[in-house]
Short mmCIF file of C-alpha atoms and ligand atoms in Angstrom, two decimals:
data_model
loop_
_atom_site.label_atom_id
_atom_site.label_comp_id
_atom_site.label_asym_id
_atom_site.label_seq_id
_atom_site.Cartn_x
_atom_site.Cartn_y
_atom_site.Cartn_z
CA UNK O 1072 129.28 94.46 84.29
CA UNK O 1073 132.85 95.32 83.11
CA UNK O 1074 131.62 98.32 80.53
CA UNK O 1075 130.33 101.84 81.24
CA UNK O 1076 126.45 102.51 80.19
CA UNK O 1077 125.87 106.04 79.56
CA UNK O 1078 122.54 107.56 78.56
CA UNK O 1079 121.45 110.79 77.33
CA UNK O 1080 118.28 112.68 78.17
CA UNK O 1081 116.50 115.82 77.74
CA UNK O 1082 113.36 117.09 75.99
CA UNK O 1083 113.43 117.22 71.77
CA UNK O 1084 115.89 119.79 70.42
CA UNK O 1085 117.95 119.85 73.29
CA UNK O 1086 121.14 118.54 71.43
CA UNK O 1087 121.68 114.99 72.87
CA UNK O 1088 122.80 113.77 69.18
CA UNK O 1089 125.15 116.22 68.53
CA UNK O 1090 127.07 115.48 72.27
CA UNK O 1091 126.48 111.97 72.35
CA UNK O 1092 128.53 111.71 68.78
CA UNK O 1093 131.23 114.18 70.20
CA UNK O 1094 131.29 112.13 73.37
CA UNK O 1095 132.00 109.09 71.17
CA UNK O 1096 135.14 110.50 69.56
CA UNK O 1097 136.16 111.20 73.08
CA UNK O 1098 135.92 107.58 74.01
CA UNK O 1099 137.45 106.44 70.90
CA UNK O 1100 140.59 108.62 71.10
CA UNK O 1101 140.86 107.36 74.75
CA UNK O 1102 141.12 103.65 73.42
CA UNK O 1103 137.62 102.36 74.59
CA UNK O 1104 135.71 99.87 72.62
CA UNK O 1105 132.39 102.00 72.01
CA UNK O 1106 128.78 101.31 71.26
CA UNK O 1107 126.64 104.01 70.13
CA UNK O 1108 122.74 103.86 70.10
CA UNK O 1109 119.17 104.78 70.40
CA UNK O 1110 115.78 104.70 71.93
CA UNK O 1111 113.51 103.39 70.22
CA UNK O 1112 115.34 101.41 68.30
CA UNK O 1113 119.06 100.19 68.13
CA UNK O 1114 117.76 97.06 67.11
CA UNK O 1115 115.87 95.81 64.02
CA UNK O 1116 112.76 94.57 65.77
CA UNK O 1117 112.92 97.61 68.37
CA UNK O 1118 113.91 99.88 65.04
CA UNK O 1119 110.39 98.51 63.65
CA UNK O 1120 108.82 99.52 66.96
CA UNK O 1121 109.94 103.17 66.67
CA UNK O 1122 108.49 103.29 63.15
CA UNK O 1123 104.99 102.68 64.68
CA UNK O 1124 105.09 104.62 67.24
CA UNK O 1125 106.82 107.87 65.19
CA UNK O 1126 104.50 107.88 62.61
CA UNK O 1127 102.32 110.71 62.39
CA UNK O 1128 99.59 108.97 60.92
CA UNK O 1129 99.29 107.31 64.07
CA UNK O 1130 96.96 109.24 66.17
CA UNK O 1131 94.57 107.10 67.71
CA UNK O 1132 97.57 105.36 69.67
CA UNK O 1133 96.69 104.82 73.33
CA UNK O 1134 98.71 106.01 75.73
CA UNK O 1135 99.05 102.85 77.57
CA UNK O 1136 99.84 101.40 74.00
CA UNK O 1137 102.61 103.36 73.66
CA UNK O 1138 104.22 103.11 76.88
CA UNK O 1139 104.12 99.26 76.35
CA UNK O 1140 105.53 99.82 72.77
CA UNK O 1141 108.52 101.52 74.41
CA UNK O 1142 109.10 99.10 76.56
CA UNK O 1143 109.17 96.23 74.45
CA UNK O 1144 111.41 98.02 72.04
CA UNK O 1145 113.70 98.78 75.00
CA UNK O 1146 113.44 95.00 76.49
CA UNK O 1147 114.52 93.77 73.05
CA UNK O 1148 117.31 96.76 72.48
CA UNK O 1149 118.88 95.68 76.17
CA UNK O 1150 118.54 92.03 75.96
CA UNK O 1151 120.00 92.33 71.66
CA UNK O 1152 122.56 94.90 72.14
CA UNK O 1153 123.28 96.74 75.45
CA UNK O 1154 123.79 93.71 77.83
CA UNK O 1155 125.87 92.15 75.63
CA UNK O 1156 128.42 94.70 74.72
CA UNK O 1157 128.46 95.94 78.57
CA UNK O 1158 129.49 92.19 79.19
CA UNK O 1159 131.96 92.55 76.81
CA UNK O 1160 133.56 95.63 78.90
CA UNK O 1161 132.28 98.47 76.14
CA UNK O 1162 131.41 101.50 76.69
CA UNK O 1163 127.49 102.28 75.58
CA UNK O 1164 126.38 105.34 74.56
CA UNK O 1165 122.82 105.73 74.40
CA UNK O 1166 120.56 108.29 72.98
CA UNK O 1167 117.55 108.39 75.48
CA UNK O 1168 116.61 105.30 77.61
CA UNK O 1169 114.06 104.70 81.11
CA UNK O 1170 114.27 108.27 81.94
CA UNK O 1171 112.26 108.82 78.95
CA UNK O 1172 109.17 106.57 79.49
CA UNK O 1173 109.18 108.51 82.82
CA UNK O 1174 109.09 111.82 81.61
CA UNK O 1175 107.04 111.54 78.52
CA UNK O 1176 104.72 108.57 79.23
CA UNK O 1177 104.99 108.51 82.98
CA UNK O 1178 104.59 112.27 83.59
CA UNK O 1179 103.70 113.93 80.30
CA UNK O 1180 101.00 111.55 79.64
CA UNK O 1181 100.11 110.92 83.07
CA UNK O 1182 100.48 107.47 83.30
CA UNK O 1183 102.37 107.38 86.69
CA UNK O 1184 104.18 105.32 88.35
CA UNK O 1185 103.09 102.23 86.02
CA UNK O 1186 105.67 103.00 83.76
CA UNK O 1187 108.79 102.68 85.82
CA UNK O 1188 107.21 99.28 86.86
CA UNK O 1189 106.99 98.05 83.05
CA UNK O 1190 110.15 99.22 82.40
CA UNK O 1191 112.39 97.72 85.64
CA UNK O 1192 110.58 94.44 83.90
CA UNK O 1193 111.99 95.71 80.67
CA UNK O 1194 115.63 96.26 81.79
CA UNK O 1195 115.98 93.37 83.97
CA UNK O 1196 118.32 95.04 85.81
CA UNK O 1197 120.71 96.82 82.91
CA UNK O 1198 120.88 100.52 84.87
CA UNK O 1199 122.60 103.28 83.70
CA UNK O 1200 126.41 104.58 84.94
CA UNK O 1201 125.69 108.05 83.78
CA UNK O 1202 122.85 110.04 82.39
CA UNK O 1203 123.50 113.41 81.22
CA UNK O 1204 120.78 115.57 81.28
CA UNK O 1205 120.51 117.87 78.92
CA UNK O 1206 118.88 121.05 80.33
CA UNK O 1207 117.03 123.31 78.22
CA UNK O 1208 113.32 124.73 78.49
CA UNK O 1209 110.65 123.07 76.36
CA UNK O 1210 110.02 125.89 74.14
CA UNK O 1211 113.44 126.63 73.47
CA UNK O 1212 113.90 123.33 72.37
CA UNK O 1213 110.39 122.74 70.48
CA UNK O 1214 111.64 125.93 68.36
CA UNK O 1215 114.99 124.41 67.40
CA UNK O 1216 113.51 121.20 65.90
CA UNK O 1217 110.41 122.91 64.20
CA UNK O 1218 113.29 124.77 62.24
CA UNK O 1219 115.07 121.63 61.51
CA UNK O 1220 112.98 118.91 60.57
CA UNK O 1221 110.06 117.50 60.18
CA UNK O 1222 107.82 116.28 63.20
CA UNK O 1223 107.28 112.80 64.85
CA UNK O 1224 104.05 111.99 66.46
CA UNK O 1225 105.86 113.30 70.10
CA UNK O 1226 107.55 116.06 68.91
CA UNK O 1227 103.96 117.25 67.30
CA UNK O 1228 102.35 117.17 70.78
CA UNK O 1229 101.67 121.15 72.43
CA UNK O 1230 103.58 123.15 74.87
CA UNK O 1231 102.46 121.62 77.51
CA UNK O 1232 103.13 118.05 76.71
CA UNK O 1233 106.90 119.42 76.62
CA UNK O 1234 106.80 121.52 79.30
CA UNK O 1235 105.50 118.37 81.51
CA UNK O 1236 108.20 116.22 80.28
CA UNK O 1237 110.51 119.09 81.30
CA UNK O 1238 109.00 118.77 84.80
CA UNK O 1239 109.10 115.34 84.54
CA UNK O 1240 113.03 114.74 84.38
CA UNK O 1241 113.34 118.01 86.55
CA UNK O 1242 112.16 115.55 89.56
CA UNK O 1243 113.65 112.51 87.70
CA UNK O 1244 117.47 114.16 88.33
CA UNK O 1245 116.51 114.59 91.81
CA UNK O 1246 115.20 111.12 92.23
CA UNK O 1247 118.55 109.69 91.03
CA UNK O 1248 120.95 111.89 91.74
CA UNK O 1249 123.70 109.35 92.01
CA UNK O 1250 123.63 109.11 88.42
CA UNK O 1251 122.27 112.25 87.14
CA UNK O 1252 124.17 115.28 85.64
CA UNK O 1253 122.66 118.25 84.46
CA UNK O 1254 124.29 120.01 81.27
CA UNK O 1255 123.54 123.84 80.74
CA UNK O 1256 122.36 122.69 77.32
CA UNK O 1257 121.80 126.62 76.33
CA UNK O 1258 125.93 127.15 75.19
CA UNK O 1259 127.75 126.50 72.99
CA UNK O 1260 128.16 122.95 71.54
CA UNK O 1261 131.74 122.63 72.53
CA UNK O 1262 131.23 124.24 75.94
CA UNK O 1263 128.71 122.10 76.29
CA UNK O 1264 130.96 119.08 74.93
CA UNK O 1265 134.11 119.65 77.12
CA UNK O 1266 131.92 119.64 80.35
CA UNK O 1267 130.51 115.93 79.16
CA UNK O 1268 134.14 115.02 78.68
CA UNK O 1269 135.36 116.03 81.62
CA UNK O 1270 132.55 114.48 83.38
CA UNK O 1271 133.33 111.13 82.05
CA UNK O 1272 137.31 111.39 82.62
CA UNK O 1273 136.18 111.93 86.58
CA UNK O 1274 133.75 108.74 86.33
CA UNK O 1275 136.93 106.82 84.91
CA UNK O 1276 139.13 108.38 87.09
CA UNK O 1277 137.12 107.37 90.66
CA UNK O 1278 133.96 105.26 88.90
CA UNK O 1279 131.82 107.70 90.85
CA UNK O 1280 131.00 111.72 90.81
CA UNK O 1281 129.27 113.99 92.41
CA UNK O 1282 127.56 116.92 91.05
P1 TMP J 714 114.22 110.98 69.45
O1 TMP J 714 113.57 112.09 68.65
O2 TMP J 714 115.09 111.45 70.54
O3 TMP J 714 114.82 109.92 68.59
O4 TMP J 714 113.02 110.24 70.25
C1 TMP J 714 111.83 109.95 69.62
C2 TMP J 714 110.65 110.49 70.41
O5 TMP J 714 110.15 109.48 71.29
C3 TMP J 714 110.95 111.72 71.25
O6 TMP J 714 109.91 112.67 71.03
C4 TMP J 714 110.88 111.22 72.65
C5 TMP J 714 109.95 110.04 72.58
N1 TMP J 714 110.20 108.97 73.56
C6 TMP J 714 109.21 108.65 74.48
O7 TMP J 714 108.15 109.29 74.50
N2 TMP J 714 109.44 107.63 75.36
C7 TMP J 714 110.60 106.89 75.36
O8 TMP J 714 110.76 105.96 76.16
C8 TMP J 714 111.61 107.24 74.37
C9 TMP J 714 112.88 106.45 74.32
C10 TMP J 714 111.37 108.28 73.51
#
């Protein structure tokens, strides 16, 4: 793959939007070509998937519904969107990706291991360069979007739903810590943005890191 896949992770409220846009302008000023996008969604079909499985209304949905429903919309979102561009030599920017079905389906829910098995079939091999983690306790981050919007079907799940996911990518950035980096995601937003710069200058620089 000639492009750069970068994915951001962390629980809800933990300000992956905000630093995946400022990353963006980063890459733009620098002269890359960039793609910026989502999970679920990015696609239409996989943008239909979300809807279902966002919807508050929805709360009979299996768990092993769900982590199937993430999958496909990820399958079609990689195979659409993400494959292609990374062919093409972008860079992708993506808000949330396999690290999620870990956490929140894998761990939070307890489905195991299951769900990194669905998704490698998913992802067919598309991997992520770079995952910043953004690090910031579940309740601190439950707070900031109860004042800010109004609540999917996850993001209405308790404390301890977030505090597994929490756990869950805890052991996720140790699992792959190749392409993990952990962002103090308690400062400031442009603290928080010039360490995710500099991060990605070093990738360019050597097209590895270390922590
Ligand atoms: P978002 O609020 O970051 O757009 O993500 C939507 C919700 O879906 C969020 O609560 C996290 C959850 N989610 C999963 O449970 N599994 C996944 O694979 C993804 C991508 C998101």
């Amino acid at each position: 793959m000639k492009g750069i896949f970068i994915t951001f992770e962390g629980p809800d409220g933990s300000g992956k939007t905000t630093q995946i846009r400022l990353l963006r302008e980063h890459c733009l000023a620098e002269g890359y070509d960039v793609v910026m996008t989502r999970e679920p969604g990015g696609t239409p079909i996989s943008e239909a998937i979300r809807a279902l499985l966002l919807d508050p209304a929805h709360k009979e949905m299996d768990g092993v519904t769900e982590a199937l429903l993430y999958a496909a919309a990820r399958a079609q979102h990689v195979a659409e969107k993400i494959r292609p561009a990374l062919e093409k030599g972008c860079v992708v920017l993506c808000d949330r990706f396999m690290d999620s079905s870990i956490a929140y389906q894998g761990y939070a829910r307890g489905l195991g291991d299951d769900v990194r098995v669905i998704n490698e079939f998913a992802v067919q091999g598309t991997q992520p360069d770079i995952t910043f983690l953004m690090d910031l306790p579940a309740a601190a981050g439950k707070a900031r979007v109860a004042a800010a919007r109004d609540l999917d079907r996850l993001e209405q799940e308790d404390l301890t739903f977030h505090n597994a996911v929490y756990e869950g990518y805890m052991q996720l950035k140790e699992i792959y810590r190749s392409r993990f980096v952990t962002v103090d995601a308690s400062r400031s937003i442009e603290e928080i943005a010039e360490e995710i710069r500099r991060r990605f200058d070093d990738y360019v620089a050597g097209r590895s890191f270390s922590q």
